[in-house]
Tab-separated table of C-alpha atoms in Angstrom:
chain	number	residue	atom	x	y	z
A	12	VAL	CA	-33.476	-28.880	-45.801
A	13	SER	CA	-32.464	-29.046	-49.453
A	14	VAL	CA	-29.959	-30.771	-51.711
A	15	ALA	CA	-26.978	-28.865	-53.078
A	16	GLU	CA	-27.666	-29.332	-56.796
A	17	LYS	CA	-27.470	-27.118	-59.848
A	18	GLU	CA	-31.170	-26.243	-59.974
A	19	VAL	CA	-32.628	-25.357	-56.597
A	20	THR	CA	-35.991	-23.752	-55.904
A	21	LEU	CA	-36.733	-22.335	-52.455
A	22	VAL	CA	-40.145	-20.861	-51.617
A	23	ASP	CA	-40.378	-18.220	-48.889
A	24	THR	CA	-43.913	-17.744	-47.601
A	25	VAL	CA	-44.079	-14.182	-46.313
A	26	LYS	CA	-46.795	-13.549	-43.745
A	27	TYR	CA	-47.976	-9.958	-43.585
A	28	GLU	CA	-50.264	-8.023	-41.240
A	29	ASN	CA	-51.977	-4.656	-41.306
A	30	LEU	CA	-51.687	-3.838	-45.007
A	31	THR	CA	-54.304	-1.773	-46.814
A	32	PRO	CA	-56.686	-3.929	-48.875
A	33	GLY	CA	-56.694	-3.039	-52.563
A	34	LYS	CA	-53.262	-1.503	-52.531
A	35	GLU	CA	-50.287	-2.899	-54.470
A	36	TYR	CA	-47.174	-4.034	-52.690
A	37	THR	CA	-43.854	-5.599	-53.682
A	38	VAL	CA	-41.908	-8.106	-51.596
A	39	LYS	CA	-38.185	-8.343	-52.325
A	40	GLY	CA	-36.042	-11.135	-50.924
A	41	GLU	CA	-32.397	-12.087	-50.794
A	42	LEU	CA	-30.669	-15.254	-49.547
A	43	MET	CA	-27.843	-14.903	-47.062
A	44	ASP	CA	-25.101	-17.342	-46.028
A	45	LYS	CA	-25.780	-17.984	-42.331
A	46	ALA	CA	-22.105	-18.440	-41.452
A	47	THR	CA	-20.722	-15.369	-43.230
A	48	LYS	CA	-23.914	-13.265	-43.057
A	49	LYS	CA	-23.239	-12.277	-46.675
A	50	SER	CA	-25.524	-12.605	-49.700
A	51	ILE	CA	-25.114	-15.684	-51.888
A	52	GLY	CA	-26.345	-13.611	-54.802
A	53	ALA	CA	-29.827	-15.158	-55.069
A	54	LYS	CA	-32.618	-12.586	-55.182
A	55	ALA	CA	-36.344	-12.698	-55.980
A	56	GLU	CA	-39.402	-10.502	-55.760
A	57	THR	CA	-43.153	-10.596	-56.287
A	58	THR	CA	-45.783	-7.880	-56.623
A	59	PHE	CA	-49.314	-8.381	-55.320
A	60	VAL	CA	-52.503	-6.574	-54.410
A	61	ALA	CA	-53.524	-7.103	-50.799
A	62	SER	CA	-56.979	-8.700	-50.718
A	63	ALA	CA	-57.120	-8.364	-46.946
A	64	LYS	CA	-55.199	-6.669	-44.134
A	65	ASN	CA	-53.525	-9.936	-43.175
A	66	GLY	CA	-52.356	-12.693	-45.439
A	67	THR	CA	-49.405	-14.407	-47.100
A	68	VAL	CA	-47.505	-14.198	-50.358
A	69	ASP	CA	-44.821	-16.463	-51.774
A	70	VAL	CA	-41.405	-15.358	-53.016
A	71	THR	CA	-39.687	-18.017	-55.130
A	72	PHE	CA	-35.883	-18.224	-55.430
A	73	LYS	CA	-34.420	-20.228	-58.308
A	74	PHE	CA	-30.637	-20.543	-58.379
A	75	ASP	CA	-27.580	-22.758	-58.736
A	76	GLY	CA	-26.962	-24.398	-55.369
A	77	SER	CA	-24.339	-26.911	-56.452
A	78	LYS	CA	-21.639	-25.281	-54.298
A	79	LEU	CA	-23.736	-24.928	-51.123
A	80	ALA	CA	-23.177	-28.390	-49.547
A	81	GLY	CA	-22.527	-27.932	-45.853
A	82	THR	CA	-23.961	-24.414	-45.682
A	83	SER	CA	-27.237	-22.850	-44.515
A	84	VAL	CA	-29.060	-19.999	-46.201
A	85	VAL	CA	-31.421	-17.486	-44.605
A	86	ALA	CA	-34.061	-15.449	-46.427
A	87	PHE	CA	-34.191	-11.684	-45.759
A	88	GLU	CA	-37.390	-9.992	-46.957
A	89	SER	CA	-38.626	-6.401	-47.338
A	90	VAL	CA	-42.075	-5.107	-48.272
A	91	TYR	CA	-42.385	-1.993	-50.447
A	92	HIS	CA	-45.275	0.319	-51.292
A	93	LYS	CA	-44.798	2.885	-54.054
A	94	GLY	CA	-41.032	2.278	-53.878
A	95	ALA	CA	-40.751	2.916	-50.158
A	96	GLU	CA	-39.759	0.160	-47.720
A	97	ILE	CA	-42.550	-0.247	-45.166
A	98	ALA	CA	-41.638	-3.563	-43.484
A	99	VAL	CA	-38.595	-5.809	-43.163
A	100	HIS	CA	-37.716	-9.164	-41.623
A	101	ALA	CA	-34.030	-10.010	-41.511
A	102	ASP	CA	-33.015	-12.324	-38.661
A	103	ILE	CA	-29.966	-14.447	-39.467
A	104	ASN	CA	-30.828	-16.836	-36.585
A	105	ASP	CA	-34.509	-17.381	-37.461
A	106	GLU	CA	-34.940	-21.114	-38.122
A	107	GLY	CA	-38.195	-20.464	-39.969
A	108	GLN	CA	-36.255	-18.454	-42.542
A	109	THR	CA	-33.459	-20.996	-42.866
A	110	VAL	CA	-32.762	-23.892	-45.269
A	111	ASP	CA	-29.860	-26.256	-44.611
A	112	PHE	CA	-27.811	-27.942	-47.349
A	113	PRO	CA	-26.278	-31.182	-45.967
A	114	LYS	CA	-22.784	-32.318	-46.937
A	115	VAL	CA	-21.784	-35.957	-47.321
A	116	GLY	CA	-18.385	-37.675	-47.506
A	117	THR	CA	-17.524	-41.381	-47.377
A	118	THR	CA	-14.637	-43.739	-46.614
A	119	LEU	CA	-14.901	-47.332	-47.921
A	120	THR	CA	-12.736	-50.078	-46.405
A	121	ASP	CA	-12.631	-53.864	-46.177
A	122	SER	CA	-13.733	-55.357	-42.848
A	123	LYS	CA	-10.676	-57.649	-42.698
A	124	THR	CA	-7.829	-55.472	-43.928
A	125	LYS	CA	-9.280	-52.263	-42.474
A	126	ASP	CA	-7.926	-50.589	-45.625
A	127	HIS	CA	-8.788	-49.865	-49.266
A	128	VAL	CA	-7.797	-53.385	-50.425
A	129	ALA	CA	-9.719	-56.665	-50.244
A	130	ASN	CA	-9.445	-60.278	-51.379
A	131	ALA	CA	-11.662	-61.330	-54.274
A	132	GLU	CA	-13.322	-64.140	-52.363
A	133	GLU	CA	-16.850	-65.444	-52.030
A	134	LYS	CA	-17.792	-63.675	-48.814
A	135	VAL	CA	-16.650	-60.041	-48.580
A	136	THR	CA	-17.813	-57.279	-46.255
A	137	LEU	CA	-17.027	-53.701	-47.121
A	138	ILE	CA	-17.870	-50.921	-44.661
A	139	ASP	CA	-18.583	-47.415	-45.841
A	140	LYS	CA	-18.254	-44.744	-43.175
A	141	VAL	CA	-20.576	-41.917	-44.254
A	142	GLU	CA	-19.696	-38.596	-42.703
A	143	TYR	CA	-22.475	-36.004	-42.727
A	144	HIS	CA	-22.604	-32.309	-41.973
A	145	ASN	CA	-25.433	-29.823	-41.449
A	146	LEU	CA	-28.297	-32.223	-40.704
A	147	ILE	CA	-31.274	-31.271	-38.532
A	148	VAL	CA	-30.955	-32.638	-34.987
A	149	GLY	CA	-33.695	-35.089	-34.067
A	150	LYS	CA	-34.780	-35.836	-37.612
A	151	GLU	CA	-34.636	-39.289	-39.181
A	152	TYR	CA	-32.576	-39.818	-42.323
A	153	THR	CA	-31.903	-42.744	-44.640
A	154	VAL	CA	-28.506	-43.390	-46.224
A	155	LYS	CA	-28.488	-45.564	-49.355
A	156	GLY	CA	-25.310	-46.836	-50.959
A	157	GLU	CA	-24.357	-48.604	-54.145
A	158	LEU	CA	-21.069	-50.079	-55.340
A	159	MET	CA	-19.820	-49.073	-58.752
A	160	ASP	CA	-17.207	-50.610	-61.074
A	161	LYS	CA	-14.524	-47.922	-61.298
A	162	ALA	CA	-13.508	-48.915	-64.831
A	163	THR	CA	-17.001	-48.936	-66.351
A	164	GLY	CA	-18.774	-46.481	-64.034
A	165	LYS	CA	-21.657	-48.948	-63.767
A	166	SER	CA	-23.232	-50.604	-60.740
A	167	ILE	CA	-22.008	-54.067	-59.772
A	168	GLY	CA	-25.469	-54.710	-58.324
A	169	VAL	CA	-24.516	-54.408	-54.632
A	170	LYS	CA	-26.544	-52.033	-52.478
A	171	GLY	CA	-26.957	-51.219	-48.802
A	172	SER	CA	-28.908	-48.812	-46.609
A	173	THR	CA	-29.450	-47.719	-43.051
A	174	LYS	CA	-31.752	-45.366	-41.133
A	175	PHE	CA	-30.614	-43.132	-38.329
A	176	LYS	CA	-31.685	-40.142	-36.240
A	177	ALA	CA	-29.264	-37.224	-36.249
A	178	GLU	CA	-28.199	-36.601	-32.682
A	179	LYS	CA	-25.904	-33.772	-33.814
A	180	PRO	CA	-25.675	-31.692	-37.004
A	181	ASN	CA	-22.368	-33.412	-37.836
A	182	GLY	CA	-21.547	-37.081	-37.393
A	183	SER	CA	-21.133	-40.391	-39.144
A	184	VAL	CA	-22.966	-43.657	-39.859
A	185	ASP	CA	-21.766	-46.972	-41.279
A	186	ILE	CA	-23.214	-48.941	-44.183
A	187	LYS	CA	-22.247	-52.578	-44.711
A	188	PHE	CA	-22.017	-54.199	-48.098
A	189	GLU	CA	-21.944	-58.005	-47.901
A	190	PHE	CA	-21.551	-59.808	-51.237
A	191	ASP	CA	-19.804	-62.365	-53.411
A	192	ALA	CA	-16.618	-60.756	-54.771
A	193	SER	CA	-15.096	-63.882	-56.290
A	194	LYS	CA	-15.277	-62.444	-59.796
A	195	LEU	CA	-13.821	-59.050	-58.933
A	196	ALA	CA	-10.074	-59.846	-59.021
A	197	GLY	CA	-8.298	-57.044	-60.831
A	198	LYS	CA	-11.145	-54.599	-60.351
A	199	SER	CA	-11.854	-51.640	-58.105
A	200	VAL	CA	-15.216	-50.691	-56.630
A	201	VAL	CA	-16.372	-47.237	-55.596
A	202	ALA	CA	-19.191	-46.447	-53.111
A	203	PHE	CA	-21.825	-43.920	-54.124
A	204	GLU	CA	-24.057	-42.648	-51.292
A	205	ASP	CA	-27.297	-40.674	-51.030
A	206	VAL	CA	-28.867	-39.208	-47.856
A	207	SER	CA	-32.630	-38.738	-47.955
A	208	TYR	CA	-35.174	-37.102	-45.673
A	209	ASN	CA	-38.867	-38.003	-45.912
A	210	GLY	CA	-38.060	-39.920	-49.093
A	211	ILE	CA	-36.378	-36.991	-50.783
A	212	LYS	CA	-32.626	-36.823	-51.498
A	213	VAL	CA	-30.948	-34.045	-49.534
A	214	GLY	CA	-27.325	-35.052	-49.834
A	215	THR	CA	-25.179	-37.090	-52.225
A	216	TYR	CA	-21.598	-38.079	-52.789
A	217	ALA	CA	-20.656	-39.843	-55.977
A	218	ASP	CA	-17.084	-39.337	-57.204
A	219	ILE	CA	-15.790	-42.295	-59.261
A	220	ASN	CA	-12.208	-41.056	-58.817
A	221	ASP	CA	-12.249	-40.576	-55.032
A	222	GLU	CA	-9.673	-42.953	-53.514
A	223	GLU	CA	-11.336	-42.757	-50.103
A	224	GLN	CA	-14.520	-44.221	-51.616
A	225	THR	CA	-12.590	-47.007	-53.362
A	226	VAL	CA	-11.605	-50.587	-52.525
A	227	ASN	CA	-9.213	-52.463	-54.813
A	228	PHE	CA	-9.296	-56.208	-55.449
A	229	PRO	CA	-5.795	-57.346	-56.502
A	230	LYS	CA	-5.309	-60.058	-59.128
A	231	ALA	CA	-2.370	-62.448	-59.127
A	232	GLY	CA	-1.061	-64.824	-61.782
A	233	THR	CA	2.087	-66.968	-61.624
A	234	THR	CA	4.527	-68.677	-64.011
A	235	LEU	CA	6.669	-71.492	-62.541
A	236	VAL	CA	9.841	-72.612	-64.384
A	237	ASP	CA	13.066	-74.478	-63.654
A	238	SER	CA	16.082	-72.275	-63.163
A	239	LYS	CA	18.174	-74.383	-65.549
A	240	THR	CA	15.770	-75.219	-68.343
A	241	ARG	CA	13.896	-71.921	-68.115
A	242	ASP	CA	10.809	-73.959	-68.858
A	243	HIS	CA	8.114	-76.090	-67.201
A	244	VAL	CA	10.348	-79.172	-67.081
A	245	SER	CA	13.004	-80.075	-64.526
A	246	VAL	CA	15.289	-82.918	-63.525
A	247	ALA	CA	14.727	-85.026	-60.398
A	248	GLU	CA	18.069	-84.345	-58.777
A	249	LYS	CA	19.258	-83.589	-55.227
A	250	GLU	CA	19.303	-79.787	-55.635
A	251	VAL	CA	16.510	-78.264	-57.656
A	252	THR	CA	15.659	-74.531	-58.009
A	253	LEU	CA	12.273	-73.523	-59.323
A	254	VAL	CA	11.395	-69.848	-59.923
A	255	ASP	CA	7.818	-68.665	-59.686
A	256	THR	CA	7.238	-65.273	-61.344
A	257	VAL	CA	4.201	-63.711	-59.653
A	258	LYS	CA	2.427	-61.056	-61.719
C-alpha cells in the first residue's frame, strides 16, 4: 500500500533461480494499471552479476503517483542476458507484485442540522463521514482529521481520530469533532483527513474549497427602529410598529 503523492518510490524485489554465477544479467520492470492492464509509464531496470545460482535483486521505480488514488499497480519483470530475454514474470493478479493506492473522500455535517450549517454555540458536534476506496481487507487503519478555517487556511485547533479494520476494500467511517464553536460565527470550517497504515500516511484528502468538507457558521446582527421615527425612539401609544432589520 502506498500514498498517491507526487514523489513515489516502489521497490520490487525480484527473486531469481538457476542463473549462472559470474554472469551479468539485466532486470527490466514496468508498472501496470491493474484495472486497465495497461502501463502507467513507469519503468526501471538494474544490471547485476549473479554471485550465486539463486538470489534476489531490487528494481526501484521512482515516479509521479499523484493521480493514482484509488488504483492498484502491478510490476511486470523480465530478466535479460546479452540482450536476450531469458525469464519473465507478468501476472496481473499476483498480490505479491501489487501495490494499492487508497482514495479518500469526506462529507462534513453538523449533528443537529444534518447539513453543512451549524450554530456557533458552546457545544457543537460535527461528523465527518470519510469514504475510502482500495484498502486492504483485514488490515487496521487510522483516520485522523483536523478542522481548518476556510478563510485563513489554518487549523482552528480541533482534531479527531478513529481506528478501524477494513472489512471491504471500499467503505466509510465516521469521525466526530466535539468543540466550543461560540467564537466561530461568520466563519466556515473545512475538514482535512489522513488515513494511515502502520503509522505511515497512505491516503489524504485536503481541499480547502470542497463544499462537501465544509460547515458554515452563520452570523446574525439586528437593527431595531420605530417605523415612524426611523430611529431607536418610539412613542408609547396604542398601535406601535417596530422594524428589526436582520443582517
